Amino acid sequence: MESGLETKFCRLGDALVVSDGTVIEGYASLFGACDQGGDVVQPGAYAQSLKALGAEGRAVKMLWQHDPAQPIGIWDEVREDARGLYVKGRILDSVEKGREAAALIAAGAIDGLSIGYRTRRATKNDKGQRLLTELELWEVSLVTFPMLPSARVGQKGEVPEADTAWRELAAAFDAARLELARD
């Protein structure tokens, strides 16, 4: 992706739904939730970007693991509501990686969404958190590791403790990578 493009992961309880093997919907970002990188997306942060995309006839891309060479579907609906950034779209089963993604989601191996964006406006609060007030949204990806650990996809049973530790470690490494990229 282009230099300066940031990513933010979100894994959400029953908010992520896959039906018919290819239709996916849920929240790619939650307002007011602090992620492991110390960022908090504020309500309205996506409004200008979504308006500009619509005016230009462009759409937010659905990618696999933030790889611009691997589009896997189409987001038919991307909008802000009181909770966060809601997305609904179709994984393309005519694309090999799309079929793989649908199978991994069905098995519970993939349960995260992540946004790819550029920060347009942000401030810091007294806790040192970055309050993101305007973002240029580029893409929403299906991902393995979320950055917002409090948001979970419904599990098909309990998550082993060791698995949780690995996920948290991976998220911590990603947060450190993002912090280094900011400096």
Coordinates of N, CA and C in Angstrom, one line a residue:
M1 N 0.8 -1.2 0.0 CA 0.0 0.0 0.0 C 0.9 1.2 0.0
E2 N 0.3 2.4 -0.3 CA 1.1 3.6 -0.3 C 1.6 4.0 1.0
S3 N 2.7 4.7 1.0 CA 3.3 5.2 2.3 C 2.3 6.0 3.0
G4 N 2.3 5.9 4.3 CA 1.4 6.7 5.2 C 0.0 6.0 5.4
L5 N -0.3 4.9 4.8 CA -1.6 4.3 5.0 C -1.5 3.5 6.2
E6 N -2.4 3.7 7.1 CA -2.5 3.0 8.4 C -3.5 1.9 8.4
T7 N -3.4 1.0 9.3 CA -4.5 0.0 9.5 C -4.9 -0.1 10.9
K8 N -6.2 -0.5 11.1 CA -6.7 -0.7 12.4 C -7.6 -1.9 12.4
F9 N -7.4 -2.8 13.3 CA -8.1 -4.1 13.3 C -9.2 -4.1 14.3
C10 N -10.3 -4.8 14.0 CA -11.4 -4.8 14.9 C -12.1 -6.2 14.7
R11 N -12.2 -6.9 15.8 CA -12.9 -8.2 15.8 C -14.1 -8.1 16.7
L12 N -15.3 -8.3 16.2 CA -16.5 -8.0 16.9 C -17.4 -9.1 17.2
G13 N -17.9 -9.2 18.4 CA -18.8 -10.2 18.9 C -19.7 -10.8 17.8
D14 N -21.0 -10.7 18.0 CA -21.9 -11.2 17.0 C -22.1 -10.2 15.9
A15 N -21.3 -9.1 15.8 CA -21.5 -8.1 14.8 C -21.1 -8.6 13.5
L16 N -20.2 -9.5 13.4 CA -19.7 -10.0 12.1 C -20.6 -11.2 11.7
V17 N -21.3 -11.1 10.6 CA -22.2 -12.2 10.2 C -21.9 -12.6 8.7
V18 N -21.8 -13.9 8.5 CA -21.6 -14.4 7.1 C -22.8 -15.2 6.8
S19 N -23.5 -14.9 5.7 CA -24.7 -15.8 5.3 C -24.5 -16.2 3.9
D20 N -25.1 -17.3 3.5 CA -25.0 -17.9 2.2 C -23.5 -18.1 1.8
G21 N -22.6 -18.1 2.7 CA -21.2 -18.4 2.4 C -20.5 -17.2 1.8
T22 N -21.2 -16.2 1.4 CA -20.5 -15.1 0.7 C -20.9 -13.7 1.2
V23 N -22.0 -13.5 1.8 CA -22.5 -12.2 2.3 C -21.9 -12.0 3.7
I24 N -21.2 -10.9 3.8 CA -20.6 -10.6 5.1 C -21.0 -9.2 5.6
E25 N -21.3 -9.1 6.9 CA -21.7 -7.8 7.4 C -21.3 -7.6 8.8
G26 N -21.0 -6.4 9.3 CA -20.6 -6.2 10.6 C -20.0 -4.8 10.8
Y27 N -19.3 -4.6 11.8 CA -18.6 -3.3 12.1 C -17.1 -3.5 11.9
A28 N -16.6 -2.6 11.1 CA -15.2 -2.6 10.8 C -14.4 -1.7 11.8
S29 N -15.2 -0.9 12.5 CA -14.6 0.1 13.5 C -15.7 0.5 14.5
L30 N -15.3 0.6 15.7 CA -16.2 1.0 16.8 C -15.8 2.4 17.3
F31 N -16.7 3.2 17.5 CA -16.4 4.6 18.0 C -16.2 4.5 19.5
G32 N -15.2 5.3 20.0 CA -14.9 5.4 21.4 C -14.2 4.3 22.0
A33 N -13.8 3.2 21.3 CA -13.1 2.1 21.8 C -11.6 2.3 21.6
C34 N -10.8 2.2 22.7 CA -9.3 2.4 22.5 C -8.7 1.0 22.1
D35 N -7.9 1.1 21.0 CA -7.3 -0.1 20.6 C -5.9 -0.3 21.2
Q36 N -5.2 -1.3 20.9 CA -3.9 -1.6 21.5 C -2.8 -0.6 21.0
G37 N -3.1 0.2 20.0 CA -2.2 1.2 19.6 C -2.4 2.5 20.3
G38 N -3.4 2.6 21.1 CA -3.8 3.8 21.8 C -4.6 4.8 21.0
D39 N -5.3 4.3 20.0 CA -6.1 5.1 19.1 C -7.6 4.9 19.4
V40 N -8.3 6.0 19.4 CA -9.8 6.0 19.6 C -10.4 6.7 18.4
V41 N -11.2 6.0 17.6 CA -11.9 6.6 16.5 C -13.2 7.4 17.1
Q42 N -13.3 8.6 16.7 CA -14.4 9.4 17.1 C -15.6 9.4 16.1
P43 N -16.8 9.5 16.7 CA -18.0 9.6 15.7 C -17.8 10.7 14.7
G44 N -18.2 10.3 13.5 CA -18.1 11.3 12.4 C -16.7 11.2 11.6
A45 N -15.8 10.4 12.1 CA -14.5 10.4 11.5 C -14.4 10.0 10.1
Y46 N -15.4 9.2 9.6 CA -15.4 8.7 8.3 C -16.3 9.5 7.3
A47 N -17.1 10.5 7.9 CA -18.2 11.2 7.1 C -17.6 11.8 5.9
Q48 N -16.6 12.6 5.9 CA -16.1 13.3 4.8 C -15.5 12.4 3.7
S49 N -14.8 11.3 4.2 CA -14.3 10.3 3.3 C -15.4 9.6 2.5
L50 N -16.4 9.2 3.2 CA -17.5 8.4 2.6 C -18.2 9.3 1.6
K51 N -18.4 10.6 2.0 CA -19.1 11.6 1.1 C -18.2 11.8 -0.2
A52 N -16.9 11.9 -0.1 CA -16.0 12.1 -1.2 C -16.0 10.9 -2.1
L53 N -15.9 9.7 -1.5 CA -15.9 8.5 -2.3 C -17.2 8.4 -3.2
G54 N -18.4 8.7 -2.5 CA -19.6 8.6 -3.2 C -19.7 9.7 -4.4
A55 N -19.2 10.9 -4.1 CA -19.3 11.9 -5.1 C -18.4 11.6 -6.3
E56 N -17.3 10.8 -6.1 CA -16.4 10.5 -7.1 C -16.7 9.2 -7.8
G57 N -17.8 8.5 -7.3 CA -18.2 7.2 -7.9 C -17.2 6.1 -7.5
R58 N -16.5 6.3 -6.5 CA -15.5 5.2 -6.0 C -16.1 4.5 -4.8
A59 N -15.5 3.4 -4.5 CA -16.0 2.5 -3.4 C -14.8 2.1 -2.5
V60 N -15.1 1.8 -1.3 CA -14.1 1.2 -0.3 C -13.9 -0.2 -0.8
K61 N -12.6 -0.6 -0.9 CA -12.2 -1.9 -1.4 C -12.3 -2.9 -0.3
M62 N -12.6 -4.2 -0.7 CA -12.6 -5.3 0.2 C -11.3 -6.1 -0.1
L63 N -10.4 -6.2 0.8 CA -9.1 -6.8 0.5 C -8.9 -8.0 1.5
W64 N -8.0 -8.8 1.2 CA -7.5 -9.9 2.0 C -6.2 -9.5 2.7
Q65 N -6.3 -9.4 4.1 CA -5.1 -9.1 4.9 C -4.4 -7.8 4.4
H66 N -5.1 -6.8 4.0 CA -4.6 -5.5 3.5 C -3.7 -5.6 2.3
D67 N -3.8 -6.6 1.6 CA -2.9 -6.8 0.4 C -3.7 -6.2 -0.8
P68 N -3.2 -5.1 -1.4 CA -3.9 -4.5 -2.5 C -3.9 -5.4 -3.8
A69 N -3.1 -6.4 -3.8 CA -3.1 -7.4 -4.9 C -4.1 -8.5 -4.8
Q70 N -4.8 -8.5 -3.6 CA -5.8 -9.5 -3.3 C -7.1 -9.0 -3.0
P71 N -7.8 -8.4 -3.9 CA -9.2 -8.0 -3.6 C -10.0 -9.3 -3.6
I72 N -11.0 -9.4 -2.6 CA -11.7 -10.7 -2.5 C -13.2 -10.5 -2.5
G73 N -13.6 -9.3 -2.7 CA -15.1 -9.0 -2.8 C -15.4 -7.6 -3.0
I74 N -16.7 -7.3 -2.7 CA -17.2 -5.9 -2.9 C -18.0 -5.5 -1.6
W75 N -17.7 -4.3 -1.1 CA -18.5 -3.8 -0.1 C -19.7 -3.0 -0.7
D76 N -20.9 -3.6 -0.5 CA -22.1 -2.9 -1.1 C -22.6 -1.8 -0.3
E77 N -22.3 -1.8 1.0 CA -22.8 -0.8 1.9 C -21.7 -0.5 2.9
V78 N -21.3 0.8 3.0 CA -20.3 1.2 4.1 C -20.9 2.5 4.6
R79 N -21.2 2.6 5.9 CA -21.8 3.8 6.5 C -21.5 3.9 8.0
E80 N -21.5 5.1 8.5 CA -21.4 5.3 9.9 C -22.8 5.3 10.5
D81 N -22.8 4.7 11.7 CA -24.0 4.9 12.6 C -23.5 5.2 14.0
A82 N -24.4 5.2 14.9 CA -24.0 5.6 16.3 C -23.0 4.7 16.9
R83 N -22.9 3.4 16.4 CA -21.9 2.5 17.0 C -20.5 2.5 16.4
G84 N -20.5 2.8 15.1 CA -19.2 2.7 14.4 C -19.4 2.7 12.9
L85 N -18.4 2.1 12.2 CA -18.4 1.9 10.8 C -19.0 0.6 10.4
Y86 N -20.2 0.6 9.8 CA -20.9 -0.6 9.4 C -20.6 -0.9 8.0
V87 N -20.3 -2.2 7.7 CA -20.0 -2.7 6.3 C -20.9 -3.9 6.0
K88 N -21.3 -4.0 4.8 CA -22.0 -5.2 4.3 C -21.6 -5.4 2.8
G89 N -21.2 -6.6 2.5 CA -20.7 -6.9 1.2 C -20.8 -8.3 0.8
R90 N -20.1 -8.6 -0.3 CA -20.1 -10.0 -0.8 C -18.7 -10.5 -1.1
I91 N -18.3 -11.6 -0.5 CA -17.1 -12.2 -0.8 C -17.3 -12.9 -2.2
L92 N -16.4 -12.7 -3.1 CA -16.5 -13.3 -4.4 C -16.0 -14.7 -4.5
D93 N -17.0 -15.6 -4.6 CA -16.6 -17.0 -4.7 C -15.9 -17.4 -6.0
S94 N -16.0 -16.5 -7.0 CA -15.3 -16.7 -8.3 C -13.8 -16.4 -8.2
V95 N -13.4 -15.9 -7.1 CA -12.0 -15.5 -6.8 C -11.4 -16.6 -5.9
E96 N -10.3 -17.2 -6.2 CA -9.7 -18.2 -5.3 C -9.5 -17.8 -3.9
K97 N -9.0 -16.6 -3.7 CA -8.7 -16.1 -2.3 C -10.1 -15.9 -1.6
G98 N -11.1 -15.5 -2.4 CA -12.4 -15.3 -1.8 C -13.0 -16.6 -1.3
R99 N -12.9 -17.7 -2.1 CA -13.3 -19.0 -1.6 C -12.6 -19.4 -0.3
E100 N -11.3 -19.2 -0.3 CA -10.5 -19.5 0.9 C -10.9 -18.7 2.1
A101 N -11.2 -17.4 1.9 CA -11.6 -16.5 3.0 C -12.9 -17.0 3.5
A102 N -13.9 -17.3 2.7 CA -15.2 -17.8 3.1 C -15.0 -19.1 3.9
A103 N -14.2 -20.0 3.5 CA -14.0 -21.3 4.2 C -13.3 -21.0 5.6
L104 N -12.3 -20.1 5.6 CA -11.7 -19.8 6.9 C -12.6 -19.1 7.9
I105 N -13.5 -18.2 7.4 CA -14.5 -17.6 8.3 C -15.4 -18.6 8.8
A106 N -15.9 -19.5 7.9 CA -16.9 -20.6 8.3 C -16.2 -21.5 9.4
A107 N -14.9 -21.7 9.3 CA -14.2 -22.6 10.3 C -13.9 -21.9 11.5
G108 N -14.0 -20.5 11.5 CA -13.6 -19.8 12.7 C -12.1 -19.4 12.8
A109 N -11.4 -19.6 11.7 CA -10.0 -19.3 11.7 C -9.7 -17.8 11.4
I110 N -10.6 -17.2 10.7 CA -10.6 -15.7 10.5 C -11.8 -15.1 11.1
D111 N -11.6 -14.1 11.9 CA -12.8 -13.5 12.5 C -12.6 -12.0 12.7
G112 N -11.7 -11.4 11.9 CA -11.5 -10.0 12.1 C -11.7 -9.1 10.9
L113 N -12.0 -7.9 11.1 CA -12.1 -6.9 10.1 C -11.1 -5.8 10.4
S114 N -10.5 -5.2 9.5 CA -9.5 -4.1 9.7 C -9.6 -3.1 8.6
I115 N -9.5 -1.8 9.0 CA -9.6 -0.7 8.1 C -8.2 -0.3 7.7
G116 N -8.1 0.2 6.4 CA -6.9 0.8 5.9 C -7.3 2.2 5.6
Y117 N -6.5 3.2 6.2 CA -6.9 4.6 6.2 C -5.7 5.5 6.3
R118 N -5.9 6.8 6.0 CA -5.0 7.8 6.3 C -5.6 8.8 7.3
T119 N -4.8 9.2 8.3 CA -5.3 10.1 9.3 C -5.3 11.5 8.7
R120 N -6.4 12.2 8.7 CA -6.5 13.6 8.2 C -6.5 14.5 9.4
R121 N -7.2 14.2 10.5 CA -7.1 15.0 11.7 C -7.2 14.1 13.0
A122 N -6.4 14.5 13.9 CA -6.3 13.8 15.2 C -5.8 14.7 16.3
T123 N -6.1 14.4 17.5 CA -5.6 15.1 18.7 C -5.2 14.1 19.7
K124 N -4.5 14.5 20.7 CA -4.2 13.6 21.8 C -5.0 14.1 23.1
N125 N -5.4 13.1 23.8 CA -6.1 13.4 25.1 C -5.1 13.3 26.2
D126 N -5.6 13.6 27.4 CA -4.7 13.7 28.6 C -4.1 12.3 29.0
K127 N -4.7 11.2 28.4 CA -4.2 9.8 28.6 C -3.1 9.4 27.6
G128 N -2.8 10.3 26.6 CA -1.9 10.0 25.6 C -2.5 9.3 24.4
Q129 N -3.8 9.1 24.4 CA -4.5 8.4 23.3 C -4.6 9.3 22.2
R130 N -4.5 8.8 21.0 CA -4.8 9.6 19.8 C -6.3 9.5 19.4
L131 N -6.9 10.6 19.4 CA -8.3 10.7 19.1 C -8.5 11.0 17.6
L132 N -8.9 10.0 16.8 CA -9.0 10.2 15.4 C -10.3 10.8 15.0
T133 N -10.3 12.1 14.5 CA -11.5 12.8 14.2 C -11.8 12.9 12.7
E134 N -10.8 12.7 11.9 CA -11.1 12.6 10.4 C -10.2 11.6 9.8
L135 N -10.8 10.6 9.1 CA -10.0 9.6 8.5 C -10.3 9.5 7.0
E136 N -9.4 9.2 6.1 CA -9.6 8.9 4.7 C -9.6 7.4 4.6
L137 N -10.8 6.9 4.4 CA -10.9 5.4 4.4 C -10.6 4.9 3.0
W138 N -9.7 3.9 2.9 CA -9.3 3.3 1.6 C -9.9 1.9 1.5
E139 N -9.8 1.1 2.5 CA -10.3 -0.3 2.4 C -10.7 -0.9 3.7
V140 N -11.4 -2.0 3.6 CA -11.7 -2.8 4.8 C -11.3 -4.2 4.4
S141 N -10.4 -4.8 5.2 CA -9.9 -6.1 5.0 C -10.5 -7.2 5.9
L142 N -10.5 -8.4 5.5 CA -10.7 -9.5 6.4 C -9.3 -9.9 6.8
V143 N -9.1 -10.1 8.2 CA -7.8 -10.3 8.7 C -7.8 -11.4 9.8
T144 N -6.6 -11.8 10.1 CA -6.4 -12.8 11.2 C -6.4 -12.2 12.6
F145 N -5.6 -11.2 12.8 CA -5.4 -10.6 14.1 C -6.1 -9.2 14.3
P146 N -6.9 -9.1 15.3 CA -7.6 -7.8 15.5 C -6.7 -6.9 16.4
M147 N -6.9 -5.6 16.3 CA -6.2 -4.7 17.2 C -7.1 -4.2 18.3
L148 N -8.4 -4.5 18.2 CA -9.3 -4.1 19.2 C -9.8 -5.4 19.9
P149 N -9.1 -5.9 21.0 CA -9.3 -7.2 21.6 C -10.7 -7.3 22.3
S150 N -11.3 -6.2 22.7 CA -12.6 -6.3 23.3 C -13.7 -6.6 22.4
A151 N -13.5 -6.5 21.1 CA -14.5 -6.7 20.1 C -14.2 -8.1 19.5
R152 N -15.2 -9.0 19.6 CA -15.0 -10.4 19.3 C -16.1 -10.9 18.4
V153 N -15.7 -11.8 17.4 CA -16.7 -12.5 16.6 C -17.1 -13.7 17.5
G154 N -18.4 -14.1 17.3 CA -18.9 -15.3 18.1 C -18.1 -16.5 17.8
Q155 N -17.6 -17.2 18.8 CA -16.8 -18.4 18.6 C -17.6 -19.6 18.5
K156 N -17.0 -20.7 17.9 CA -17.7 -22.0 17.8 C -17.1 -22.8 19.0
G157 N -17.2 -22.3 20.2 CA -16.6 -23.0 21.3 C -15.6 -22.1 22.0
E158 N -15.0 -22.5 23.1 CA -14.1 -21.7 23.8 C -12.8 -21.5 23.1
V159 N -12.1 -20.4 23.2 CA -10.8 -20.1 22.6 C -9.8 -20.6 23.6
P160 N -8.9 -21.5 23.2 CA -7.8 -22.0 24.1 C -7.0 -20.8 24.6
E161 N -6.6 -20.9 25.9 CA -5.8 -19.8 26.5 C -4.6 -19.5 25.7
A162 N -3.9 -20.5 25.2 CA -2.6 -20.3 24.5 C -2.9 -19.5 23.2
D163 N -4.0 -19.8 22.5 CA -4.4 -19.1 21.3 C -4.6 -17.6 21.6
T164 N -5.3 -17.3 22.7 CA -5.6 -16.0 23.0 C -4.2 -15.2 23.3
A165 N -3.3 -15.9 23.9 CA -2.0 -15.3 24.2 C -1.3 -14.9 22.9
W166 N -1.3 -15.9 21.9 CA -0.6 -15.6 20.6 C -1.3 -14.5 19.9
R167 N -2.6 -14.4 20.0 CA -3.3 -13.3 19.3 C -2.9 -11.9 19.9
E168 N -2.9 -11.9 21.3 CA -2.5 -10.7 22.0 C -1.1 -10.3 21.6
L169 N -0.2 -11.3 21.6 CA 1.2 -11.0 21.2 C 1.3 -10.4 19.8
A170 N 0.6 -11.0 18.9 CA 0.6 -10.5 17.5 C 0.1 -9.1 17.4
A171 N -1.0 -8.8 18.1 CA -1.6 -7.5 18.1 C -0.6 -6.5 18.7
A172 N 0.2 -6.9 19.8 CA 1.1 -6.0 20.4 C 2.3 -5.7 19.4
F173 N 2.7 -6.7 18.6 CA 3.8 -6.5 17.6 C 3.2 -5.5 16.6
D174 N 2.0 -5.7 16.1 CA 1.4 -4.8 15.1 C 1.3 -3.4 15.7
A175 N 0.9 -3.2 16.9 CA 0.8 -1.9 17.5 C 2.2 -1.2 17.6
A176 N 3.2 -2.0 17.9 CA 4.6 -1.5 18.0 C 5.0 -1.0 16.6
R177 N 4.7 -1.8 15.6 CA 5.0 -1.5 14.2 C 4.4 -0.2 13.8
L178 N 3.1 0.0 14.1 CA 2.4 1.2 13.8 C 3.0 2.4 14.5
E179 N 3.4 2.2 15.8 CA 4.0 3.3 16.5 C 5.3 3.7 15.9
L180 N 6.1 2.8 15.5 CA 7.4 3.1 14.8 C 7.1 3.8 13.5
A181 N 6.1 3.4 12.8 CA 5.8 4.1 11.5 C 5.4 5.5 11.7
R182 N 4.8 5.8 12.8 CA 4.3 7.2 13.1 C 5.5 8.1 13.4
D183 N 6.6 7.6 13.9 CA 7.7 8.4 14.3 C 8.6 8.7 13.1

